[in-house]
PDB file of C-alpha atoms in Angstrom:
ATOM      1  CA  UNK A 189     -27.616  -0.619 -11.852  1.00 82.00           C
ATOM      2  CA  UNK A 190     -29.782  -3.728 -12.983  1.00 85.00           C
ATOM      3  CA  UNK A 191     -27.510  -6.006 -11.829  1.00 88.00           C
ATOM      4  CA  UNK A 192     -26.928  -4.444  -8.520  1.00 89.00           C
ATOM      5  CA  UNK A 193     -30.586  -4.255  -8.092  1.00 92.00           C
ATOM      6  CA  UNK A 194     -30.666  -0.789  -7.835  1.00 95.00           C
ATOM      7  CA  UNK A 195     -32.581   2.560  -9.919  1.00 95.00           C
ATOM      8  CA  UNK A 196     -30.221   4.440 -12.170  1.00 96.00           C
ATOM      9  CA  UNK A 197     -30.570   8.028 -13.496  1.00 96.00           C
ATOM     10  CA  UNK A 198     -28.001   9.987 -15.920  1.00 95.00           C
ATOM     11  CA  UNK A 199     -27.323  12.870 -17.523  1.00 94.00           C
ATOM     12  CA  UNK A 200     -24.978  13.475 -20.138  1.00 91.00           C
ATOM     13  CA  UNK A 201     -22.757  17.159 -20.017  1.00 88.00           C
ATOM     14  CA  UNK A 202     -20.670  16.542 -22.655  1.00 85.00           C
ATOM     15  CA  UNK A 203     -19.241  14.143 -25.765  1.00 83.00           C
ATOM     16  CA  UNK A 204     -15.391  13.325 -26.046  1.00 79.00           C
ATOM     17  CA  UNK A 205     -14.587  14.137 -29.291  1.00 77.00           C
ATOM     18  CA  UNK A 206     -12.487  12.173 -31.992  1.00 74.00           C
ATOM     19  CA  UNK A 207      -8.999  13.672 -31.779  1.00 73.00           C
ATOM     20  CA  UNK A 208      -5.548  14.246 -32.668  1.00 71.00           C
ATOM     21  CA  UNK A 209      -4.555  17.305 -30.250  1.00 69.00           C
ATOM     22  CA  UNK A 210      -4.638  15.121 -27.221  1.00 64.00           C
ATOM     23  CA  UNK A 211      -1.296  13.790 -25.815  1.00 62.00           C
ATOM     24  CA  UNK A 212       0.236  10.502 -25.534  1.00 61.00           C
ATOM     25  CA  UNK A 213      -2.128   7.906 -28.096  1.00 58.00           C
ATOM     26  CA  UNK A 214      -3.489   9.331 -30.672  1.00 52.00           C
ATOM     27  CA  UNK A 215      -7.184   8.824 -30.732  1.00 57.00           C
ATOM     28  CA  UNK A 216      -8.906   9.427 -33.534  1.00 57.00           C
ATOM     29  CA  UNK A 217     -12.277   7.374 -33.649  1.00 59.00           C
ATOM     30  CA  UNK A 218     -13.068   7.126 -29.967  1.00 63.00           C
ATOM     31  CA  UNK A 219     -15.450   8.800 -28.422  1.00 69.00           C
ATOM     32  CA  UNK A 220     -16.834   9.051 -25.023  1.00 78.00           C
ATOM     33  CA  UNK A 221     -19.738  10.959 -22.721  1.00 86.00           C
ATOM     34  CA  UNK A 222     -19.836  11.581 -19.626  1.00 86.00           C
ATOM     35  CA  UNK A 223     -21.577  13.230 -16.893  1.00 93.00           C
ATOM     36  CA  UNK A 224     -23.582  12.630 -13.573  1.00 95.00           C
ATOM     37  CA  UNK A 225     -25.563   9.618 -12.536  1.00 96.00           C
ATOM     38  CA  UNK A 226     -27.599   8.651  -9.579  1.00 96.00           C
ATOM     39  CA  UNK A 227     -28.145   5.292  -8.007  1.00 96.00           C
ATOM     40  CA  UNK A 228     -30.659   4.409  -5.525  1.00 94.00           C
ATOM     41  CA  UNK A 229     -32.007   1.008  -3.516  1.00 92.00           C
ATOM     42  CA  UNK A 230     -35.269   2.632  -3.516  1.00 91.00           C
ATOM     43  CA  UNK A 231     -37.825   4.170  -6.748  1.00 92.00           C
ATOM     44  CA  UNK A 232     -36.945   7.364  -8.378  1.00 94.00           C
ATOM     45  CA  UNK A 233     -40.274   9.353  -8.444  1.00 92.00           C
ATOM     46  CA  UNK A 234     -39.016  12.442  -9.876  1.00 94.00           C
ATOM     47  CA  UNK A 235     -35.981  13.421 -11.816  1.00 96.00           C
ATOM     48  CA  UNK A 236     -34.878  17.229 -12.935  1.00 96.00           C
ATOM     49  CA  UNK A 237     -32.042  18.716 -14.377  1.00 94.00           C
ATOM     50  CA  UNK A 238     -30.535  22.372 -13.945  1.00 94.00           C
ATOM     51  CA  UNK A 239     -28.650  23.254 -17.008  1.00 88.00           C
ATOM     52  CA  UNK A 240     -25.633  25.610 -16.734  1.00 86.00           C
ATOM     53  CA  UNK A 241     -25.131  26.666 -20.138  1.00 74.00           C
ATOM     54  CA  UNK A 242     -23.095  30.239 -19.125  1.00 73.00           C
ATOM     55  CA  UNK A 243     -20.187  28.222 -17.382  1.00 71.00           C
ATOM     56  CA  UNK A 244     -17.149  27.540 -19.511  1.00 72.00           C
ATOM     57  CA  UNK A 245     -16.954  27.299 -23.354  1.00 72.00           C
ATOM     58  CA  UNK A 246     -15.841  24.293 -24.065  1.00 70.00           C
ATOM     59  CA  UNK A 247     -17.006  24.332 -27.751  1.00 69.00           C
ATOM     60  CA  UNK A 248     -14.321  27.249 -28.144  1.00 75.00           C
ATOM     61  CA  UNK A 249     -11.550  26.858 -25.405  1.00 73.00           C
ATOM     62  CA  UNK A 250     -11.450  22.682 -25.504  1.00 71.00           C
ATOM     63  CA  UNK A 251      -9.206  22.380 -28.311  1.00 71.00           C
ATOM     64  CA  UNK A 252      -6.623  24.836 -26.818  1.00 73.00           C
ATOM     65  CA  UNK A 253      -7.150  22.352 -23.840  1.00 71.00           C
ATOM     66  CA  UNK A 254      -5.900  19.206 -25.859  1.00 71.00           C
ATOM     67  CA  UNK A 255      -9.589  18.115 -24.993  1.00 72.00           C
ATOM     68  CA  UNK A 256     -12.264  18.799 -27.600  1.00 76.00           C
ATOM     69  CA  UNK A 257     -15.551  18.188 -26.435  1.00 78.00           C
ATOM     70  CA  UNK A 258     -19.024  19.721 -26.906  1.00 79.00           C
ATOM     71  CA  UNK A 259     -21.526  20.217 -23.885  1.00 82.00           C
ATOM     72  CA  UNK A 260     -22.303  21.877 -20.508  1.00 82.00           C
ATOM     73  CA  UNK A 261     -22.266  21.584 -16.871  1.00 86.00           C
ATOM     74  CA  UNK A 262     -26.111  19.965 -15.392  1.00 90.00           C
ATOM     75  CA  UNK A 263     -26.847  19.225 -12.351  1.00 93.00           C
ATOM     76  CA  UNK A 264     -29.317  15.955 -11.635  1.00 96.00           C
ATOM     77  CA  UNK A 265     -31.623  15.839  -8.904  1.00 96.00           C
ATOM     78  CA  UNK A 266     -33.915  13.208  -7.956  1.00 95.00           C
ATOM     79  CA  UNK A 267     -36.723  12.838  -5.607  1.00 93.00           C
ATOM     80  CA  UNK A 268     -36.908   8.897  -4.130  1.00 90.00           C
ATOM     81  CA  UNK A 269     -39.285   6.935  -2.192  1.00 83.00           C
ATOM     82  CA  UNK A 270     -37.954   5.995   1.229  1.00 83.00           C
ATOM     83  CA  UNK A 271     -40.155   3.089   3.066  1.00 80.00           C
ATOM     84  CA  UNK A 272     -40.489   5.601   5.734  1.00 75.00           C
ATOM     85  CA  UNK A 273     -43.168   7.156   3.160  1.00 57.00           C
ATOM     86  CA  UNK A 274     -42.256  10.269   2.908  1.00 59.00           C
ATOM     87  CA  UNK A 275     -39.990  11.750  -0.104  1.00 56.00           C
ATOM     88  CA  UNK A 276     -36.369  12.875   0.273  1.00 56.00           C
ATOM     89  CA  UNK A 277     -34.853  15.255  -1.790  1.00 52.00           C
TER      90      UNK A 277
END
């Protein structure tokens, strides 16, 4: 985002972890998070999250899945500044 000029937000849902189970190369010490970002050309006033901890269970189902992982589903929302003045959800 820096280098595009721009204002970054994340949030992270969940953490890859080190494993065996999945297919093709084995991978063992990598590890990897992911989850949802927003980018903007103008500030970020105000940033919230909405967890949604009731969704799936991936701390019990993931390594039937070939994908272990720990975490949960969030939404991100932001509030930015628009030259217009007013706020825009």
């Amino acid at each position: 985002a820096t280098q595009l000029g721009m204002y970054a937000v994340f949030v992270a849902e969940f953490e890859e972890l080190p494993s065996r189970l999945r297919p093709g190369k084995v991978r063992v010490d990598t590890r990897g998070v992911h989850g949802n970002a927003i980018l903007s050309t103008f500030p970020i006033d105000r940033v919230w999250t909405v967890h949604h901890p009731n969704g799936f269970n991936w701390e019990r189902y993931s390594p039937l899945l070939l994908q272990p992982r720990m975490g949960h589903r969030v939404t991100l929302g932001a509030e930015v500044s628009v030259p217009t003045g007013g706020g825009v959800q």
